[in-house]
Coordinates of C-alpha atoms in Angstrom, one line a residue:
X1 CA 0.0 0.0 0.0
X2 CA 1.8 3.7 -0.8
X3 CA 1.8 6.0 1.5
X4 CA 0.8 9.5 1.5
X5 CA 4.7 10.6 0.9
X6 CA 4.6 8.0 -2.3
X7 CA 1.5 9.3 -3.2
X8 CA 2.6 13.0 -3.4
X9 CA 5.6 12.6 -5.0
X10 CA 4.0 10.6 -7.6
X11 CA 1.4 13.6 -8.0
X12 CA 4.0 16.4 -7.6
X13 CA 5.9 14.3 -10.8
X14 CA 2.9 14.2 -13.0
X15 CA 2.4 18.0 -12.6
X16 CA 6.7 18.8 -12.7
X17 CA 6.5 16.7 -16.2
X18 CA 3.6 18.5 -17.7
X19 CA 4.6 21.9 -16.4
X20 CA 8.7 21.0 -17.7
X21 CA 6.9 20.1 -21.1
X22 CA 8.5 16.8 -21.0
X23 CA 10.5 14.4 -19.0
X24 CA 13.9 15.0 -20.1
X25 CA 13.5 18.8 -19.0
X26 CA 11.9 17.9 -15.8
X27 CA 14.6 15.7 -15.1
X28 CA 16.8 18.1 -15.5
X29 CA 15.0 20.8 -13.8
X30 CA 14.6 19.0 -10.1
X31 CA 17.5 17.0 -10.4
X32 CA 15.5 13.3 -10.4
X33 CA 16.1 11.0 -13.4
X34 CA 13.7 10.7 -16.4
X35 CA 13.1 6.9 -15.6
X36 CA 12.2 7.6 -11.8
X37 CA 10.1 10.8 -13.2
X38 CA 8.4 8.6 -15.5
X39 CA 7.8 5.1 -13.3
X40 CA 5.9 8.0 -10.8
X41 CA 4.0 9.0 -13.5
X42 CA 2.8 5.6 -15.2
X43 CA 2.6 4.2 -11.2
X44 CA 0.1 6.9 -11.2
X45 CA -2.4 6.6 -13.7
X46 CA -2.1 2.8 -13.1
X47 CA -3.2 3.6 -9.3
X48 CA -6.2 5.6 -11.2
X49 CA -7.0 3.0 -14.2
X50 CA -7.0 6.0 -16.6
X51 CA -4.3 7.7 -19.1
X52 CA -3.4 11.1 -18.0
X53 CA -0.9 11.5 -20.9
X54 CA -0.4 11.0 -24.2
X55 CA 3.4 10.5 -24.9
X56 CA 5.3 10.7 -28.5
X57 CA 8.8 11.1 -29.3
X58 CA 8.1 15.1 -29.6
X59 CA 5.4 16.2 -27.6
X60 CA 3.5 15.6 -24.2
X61 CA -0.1 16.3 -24.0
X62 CA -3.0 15.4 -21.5
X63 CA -5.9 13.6 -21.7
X64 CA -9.1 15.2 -21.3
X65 CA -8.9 13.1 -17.7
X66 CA -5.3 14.2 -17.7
X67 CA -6.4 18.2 -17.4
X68 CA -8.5 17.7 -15.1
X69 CA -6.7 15.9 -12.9
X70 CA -3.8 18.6 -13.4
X71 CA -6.0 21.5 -12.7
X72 CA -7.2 19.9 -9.4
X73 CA -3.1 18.2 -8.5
X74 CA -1.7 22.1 -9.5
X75 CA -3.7 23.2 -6.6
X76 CA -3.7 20.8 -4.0
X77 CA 0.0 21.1 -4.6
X78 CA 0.6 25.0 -4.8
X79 CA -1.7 24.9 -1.0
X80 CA 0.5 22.2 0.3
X81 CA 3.7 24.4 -0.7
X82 CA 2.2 27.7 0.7
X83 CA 1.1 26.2 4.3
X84 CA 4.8 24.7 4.7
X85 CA 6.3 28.2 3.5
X86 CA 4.0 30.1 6.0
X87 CA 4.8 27.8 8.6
X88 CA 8.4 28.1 8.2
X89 CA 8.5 31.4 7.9
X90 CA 7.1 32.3 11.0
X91 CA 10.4 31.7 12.6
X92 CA 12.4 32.6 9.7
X93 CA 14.1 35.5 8.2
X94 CA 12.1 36.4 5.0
X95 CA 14.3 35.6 2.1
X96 CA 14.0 34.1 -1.4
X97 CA 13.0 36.1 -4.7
X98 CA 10.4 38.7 -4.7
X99 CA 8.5 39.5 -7.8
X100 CA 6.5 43.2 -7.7
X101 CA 4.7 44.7 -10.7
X102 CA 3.7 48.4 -9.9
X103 CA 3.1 51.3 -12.5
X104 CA 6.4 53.4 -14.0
X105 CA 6.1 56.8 -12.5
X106 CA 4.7 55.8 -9.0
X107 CA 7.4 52.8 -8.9
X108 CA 10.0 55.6 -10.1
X109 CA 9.1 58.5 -7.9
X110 CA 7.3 57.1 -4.3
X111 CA 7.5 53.4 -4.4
X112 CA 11.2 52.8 -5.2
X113 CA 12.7 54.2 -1.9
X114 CA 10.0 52.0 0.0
X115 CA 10.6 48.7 -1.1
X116 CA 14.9 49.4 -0.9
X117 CA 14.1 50.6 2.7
X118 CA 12.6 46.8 3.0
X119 CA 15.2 45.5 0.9
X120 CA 18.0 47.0 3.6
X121 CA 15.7 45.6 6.6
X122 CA 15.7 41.8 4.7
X123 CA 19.0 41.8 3.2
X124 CA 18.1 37.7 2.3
X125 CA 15.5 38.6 0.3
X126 CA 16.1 39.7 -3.8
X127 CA 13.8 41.9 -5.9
X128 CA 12.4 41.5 -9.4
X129 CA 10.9 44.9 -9.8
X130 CA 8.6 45.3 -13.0
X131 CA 7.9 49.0 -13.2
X132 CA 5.2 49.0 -16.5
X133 CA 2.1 50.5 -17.0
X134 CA -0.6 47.9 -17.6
X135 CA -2.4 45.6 -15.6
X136 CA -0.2 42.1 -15.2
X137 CA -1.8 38.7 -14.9
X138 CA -0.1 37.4 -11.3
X139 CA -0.4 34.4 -12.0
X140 CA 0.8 34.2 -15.5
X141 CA 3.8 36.2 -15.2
X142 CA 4.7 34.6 -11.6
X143 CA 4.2 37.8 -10.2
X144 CA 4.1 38.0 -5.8
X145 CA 2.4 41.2 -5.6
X146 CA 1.4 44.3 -7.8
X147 CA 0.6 47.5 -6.2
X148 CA -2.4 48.8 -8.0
X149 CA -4.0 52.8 -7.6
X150 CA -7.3 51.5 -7.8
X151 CA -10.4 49.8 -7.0
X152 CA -10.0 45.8 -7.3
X153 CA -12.1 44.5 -9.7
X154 CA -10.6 40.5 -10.4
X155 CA -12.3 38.2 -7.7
X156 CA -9.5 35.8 -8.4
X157 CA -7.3 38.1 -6.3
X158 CA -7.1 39.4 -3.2
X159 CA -6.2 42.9 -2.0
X160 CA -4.7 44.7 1.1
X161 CA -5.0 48.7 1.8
X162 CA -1.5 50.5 1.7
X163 CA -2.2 54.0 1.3
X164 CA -5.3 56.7 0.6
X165 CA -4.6 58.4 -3.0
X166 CA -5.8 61.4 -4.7
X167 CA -6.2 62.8 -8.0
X168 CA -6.3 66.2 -9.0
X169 CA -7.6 68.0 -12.0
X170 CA -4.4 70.7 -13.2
X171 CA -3.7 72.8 -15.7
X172 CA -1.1 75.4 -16.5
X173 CA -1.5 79.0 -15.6
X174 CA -1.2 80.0 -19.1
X175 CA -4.1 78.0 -20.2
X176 CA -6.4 79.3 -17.4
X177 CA -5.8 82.7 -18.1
X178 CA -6.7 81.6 -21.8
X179 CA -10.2 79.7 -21.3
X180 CA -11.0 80.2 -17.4
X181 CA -11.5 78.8 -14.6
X182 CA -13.9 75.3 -15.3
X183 CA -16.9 76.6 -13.0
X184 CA -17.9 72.9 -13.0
X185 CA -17.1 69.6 -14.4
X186 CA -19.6 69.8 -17.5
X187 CA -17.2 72.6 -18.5
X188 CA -14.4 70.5 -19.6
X189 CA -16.4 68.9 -22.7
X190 CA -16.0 72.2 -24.2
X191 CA -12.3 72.5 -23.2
X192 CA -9.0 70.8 -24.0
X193 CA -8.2 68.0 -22.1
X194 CA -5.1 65.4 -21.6
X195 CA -6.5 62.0 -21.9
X196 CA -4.5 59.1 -20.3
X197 CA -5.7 56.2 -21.5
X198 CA -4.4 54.5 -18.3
X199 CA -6.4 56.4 -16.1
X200 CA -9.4 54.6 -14.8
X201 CA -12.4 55.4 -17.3
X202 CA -10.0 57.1 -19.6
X203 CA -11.4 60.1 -21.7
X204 CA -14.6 59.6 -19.1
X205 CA -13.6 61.8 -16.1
X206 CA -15.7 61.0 -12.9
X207 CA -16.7 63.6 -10.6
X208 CA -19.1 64.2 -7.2
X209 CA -22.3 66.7 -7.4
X210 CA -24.6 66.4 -4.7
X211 CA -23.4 63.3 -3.2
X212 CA -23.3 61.7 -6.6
X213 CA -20.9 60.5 -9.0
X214 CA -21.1 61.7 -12.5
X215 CA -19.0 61.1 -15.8
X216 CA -17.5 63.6 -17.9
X217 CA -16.4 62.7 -21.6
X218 CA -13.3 64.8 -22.1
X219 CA -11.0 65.3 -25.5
X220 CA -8.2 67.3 -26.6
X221 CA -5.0 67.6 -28.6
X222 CA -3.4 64.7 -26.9
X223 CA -4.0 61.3 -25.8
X224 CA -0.9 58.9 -24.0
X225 CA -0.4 56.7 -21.9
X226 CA 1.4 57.8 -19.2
X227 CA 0.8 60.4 -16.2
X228 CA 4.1 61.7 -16.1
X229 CA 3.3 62.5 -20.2
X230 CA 0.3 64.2 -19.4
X231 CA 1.8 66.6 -16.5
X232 CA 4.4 67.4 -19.3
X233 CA 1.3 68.3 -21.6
X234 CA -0.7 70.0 -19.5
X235 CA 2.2 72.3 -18.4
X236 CA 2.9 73.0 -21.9
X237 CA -0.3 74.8 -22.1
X238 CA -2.1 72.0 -24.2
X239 CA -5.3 70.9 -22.0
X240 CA -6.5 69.9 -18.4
X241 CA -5.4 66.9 -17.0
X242 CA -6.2 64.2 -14.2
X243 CA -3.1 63.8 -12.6
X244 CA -2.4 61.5 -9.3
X245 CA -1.5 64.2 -6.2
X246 CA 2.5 62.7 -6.3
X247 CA 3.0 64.5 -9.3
X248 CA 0.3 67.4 -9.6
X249 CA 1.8 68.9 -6.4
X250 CA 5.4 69.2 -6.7
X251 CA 4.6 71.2 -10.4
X252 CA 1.8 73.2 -8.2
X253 CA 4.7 74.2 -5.7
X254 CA 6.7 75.2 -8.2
X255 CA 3.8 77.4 -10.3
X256 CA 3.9 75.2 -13.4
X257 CA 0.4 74.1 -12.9
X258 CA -2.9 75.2 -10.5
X259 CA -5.5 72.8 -9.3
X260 CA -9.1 73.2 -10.4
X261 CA -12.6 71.7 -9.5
X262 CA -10.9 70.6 -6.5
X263 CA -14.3 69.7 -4.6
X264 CA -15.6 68.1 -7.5
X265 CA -13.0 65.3 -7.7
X266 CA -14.2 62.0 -5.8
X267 CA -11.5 60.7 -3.4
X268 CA -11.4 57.0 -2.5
X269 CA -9.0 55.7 -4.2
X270 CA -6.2 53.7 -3.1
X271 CA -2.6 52.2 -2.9
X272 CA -3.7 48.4 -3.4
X273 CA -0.7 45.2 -3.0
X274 CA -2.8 43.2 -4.7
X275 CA -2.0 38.8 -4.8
X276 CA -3.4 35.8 -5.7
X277 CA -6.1 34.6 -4.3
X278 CA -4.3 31.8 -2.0
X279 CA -4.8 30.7 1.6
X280 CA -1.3 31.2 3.2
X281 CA 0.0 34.0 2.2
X282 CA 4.2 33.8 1.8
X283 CA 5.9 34.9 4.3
X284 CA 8.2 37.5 2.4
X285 CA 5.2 39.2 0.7
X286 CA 3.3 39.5 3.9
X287 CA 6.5 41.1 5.4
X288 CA 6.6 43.6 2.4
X289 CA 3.1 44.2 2.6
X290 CA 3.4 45.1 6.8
X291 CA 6.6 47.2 6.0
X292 CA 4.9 49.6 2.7
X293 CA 1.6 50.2 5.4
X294 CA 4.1 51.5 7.9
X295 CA 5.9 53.3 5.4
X296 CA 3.0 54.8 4.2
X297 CA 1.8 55.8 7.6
X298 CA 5.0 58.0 8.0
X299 CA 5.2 58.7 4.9
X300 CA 1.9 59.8 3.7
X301 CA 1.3 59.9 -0.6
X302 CA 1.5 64.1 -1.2

């Protein structure tokens, strides 16, 4: 009769072949031989009286029993793995890779000196720091945690509360003097605007009135995707824009740009580490996710 250990590794083989794409690179990749790899595998299906692959001298596929059986193992496994890691690192030292994802100009200008502050805290742990403006699949692109300015909208994942953000609607002095002051949001369809088209709701600008949210369809010379594109435009003169606070203020301060419609714009949104949705949580992205909310607390988002 196997045992539960036997029965695992035959399980965790099955899924390190199809994953490997083969048996050779599986081999090679967990340091077992191909013939110990594969008697798991066929021991396996012979334990469940069904083929789970079909094998050929130059490719692997499942069976239709096969993929189901993998979707099911890939979990059971990947649960197994996180409870030992969250176990172990309760009385460990975080350490290991760390994959974060977070947008270019936040990563650039507020996150960066965050996560090195954790980095000089943990020294065991490494960073893979993807700085890129779109919205990565975690699990896909192996991803730990992204830090989102947002609302979560994926079930699949789950999200934690670093900081409170705001937006602000700018616009150089030059261009105020111009066209005027905006007296409300229903003002900027007639008026030039910078569209970011990674802004939530892109060219549709939300606002409050009387305790309610509306939507503004804005247009203009330009259209980009990236904040730190549209500060540069609206300072230029060439529209209003809907910047994040990090870098409206710092070209208010210095009289490049005034805020407008500043009651009208909703606030709510938020810093967001964002993770798969799993039920132990790894030790070193729980540590980085504690360390950014104290960070955050003493160093608020301008």
């Amino acid at each position: 009769m196997a045992t539960l250990t036997q029965d695992l590794a035959r399980i965790r083989a099955f899924v390190q072949v199809f994953d490997a794409g083969g048996f050779s690179a599986a081999a090679r990749q967990h340091g077992r031989s191909k013939a110990l790899l594969s008697k798991y595998v066929t021991d396996l299906e012979d334990y469940l009286g069904v083929r789970l692959m079909n094998r050929t001298t130059r490719k692997l596929s499942l069976t239709e029993a096969g993929e189901a059986y993998y979707r099911e193992a890939s979990q059971l496994l990947q649960q197994l793995d996180d409870l030992d890691a969250s176990i172990s690192e309760q009385t460990t030292e975080p350490r290991g890779l760390l994959r974060v994802s977070a947008p270019r100009n936040f990563g650039e200008s507020t996150l960066a000196p965050a996560i090195f502050a954790f980095l000089v805290d943990h020294p065991a742990v490494t960073l893979d720091l993807r700085l890129e403006d779109r919205y990565v699949d975690l699990v896909d692109e192996g991803i730990d945690v992204a830090l989102r300015i947002s609302t979560l909208t994926d079930s699949s994942l789950i999200a934690r509360k670093i900081a409170d953000m705001k937006v602000m609607v700018v616009a150089s002095p030059n261009l105020i003097r111009k066209v005027g002051v905006p007296k409300d949001p229903e003002a900027l369809r007639a008026l030039p605007c910078i569209v970011d088209i990674n802004l939530q709701g892109q060219a549709n600008w939300r606002f409050v009135e009387d305790g309610r949210t509306v939507s503004v369809h804005v247009t203009g010379p330009v259209r980009c995707n990236s904040p730190l594109v549209a500060r540069q435009a609206a300072i230029a003169g060439l529209g209003f824009a809907m910047l994040p606070s990090y870098l409206a203020e710092p070209a208010i301060e210095e009289g490049k740009l005034a805020a407008v419609l500043a009651d009208r714009v909703p606030t709510g949104q938020t810093l967001q580490a964002v993770y798969p949705h799993r039920r132990h949580l790894a030790g070193k992205v729980r540590a980085l996710i504690d360390h950014l909310v104290k960070w955050f607390e003493i160093h608020p988002v301008r």
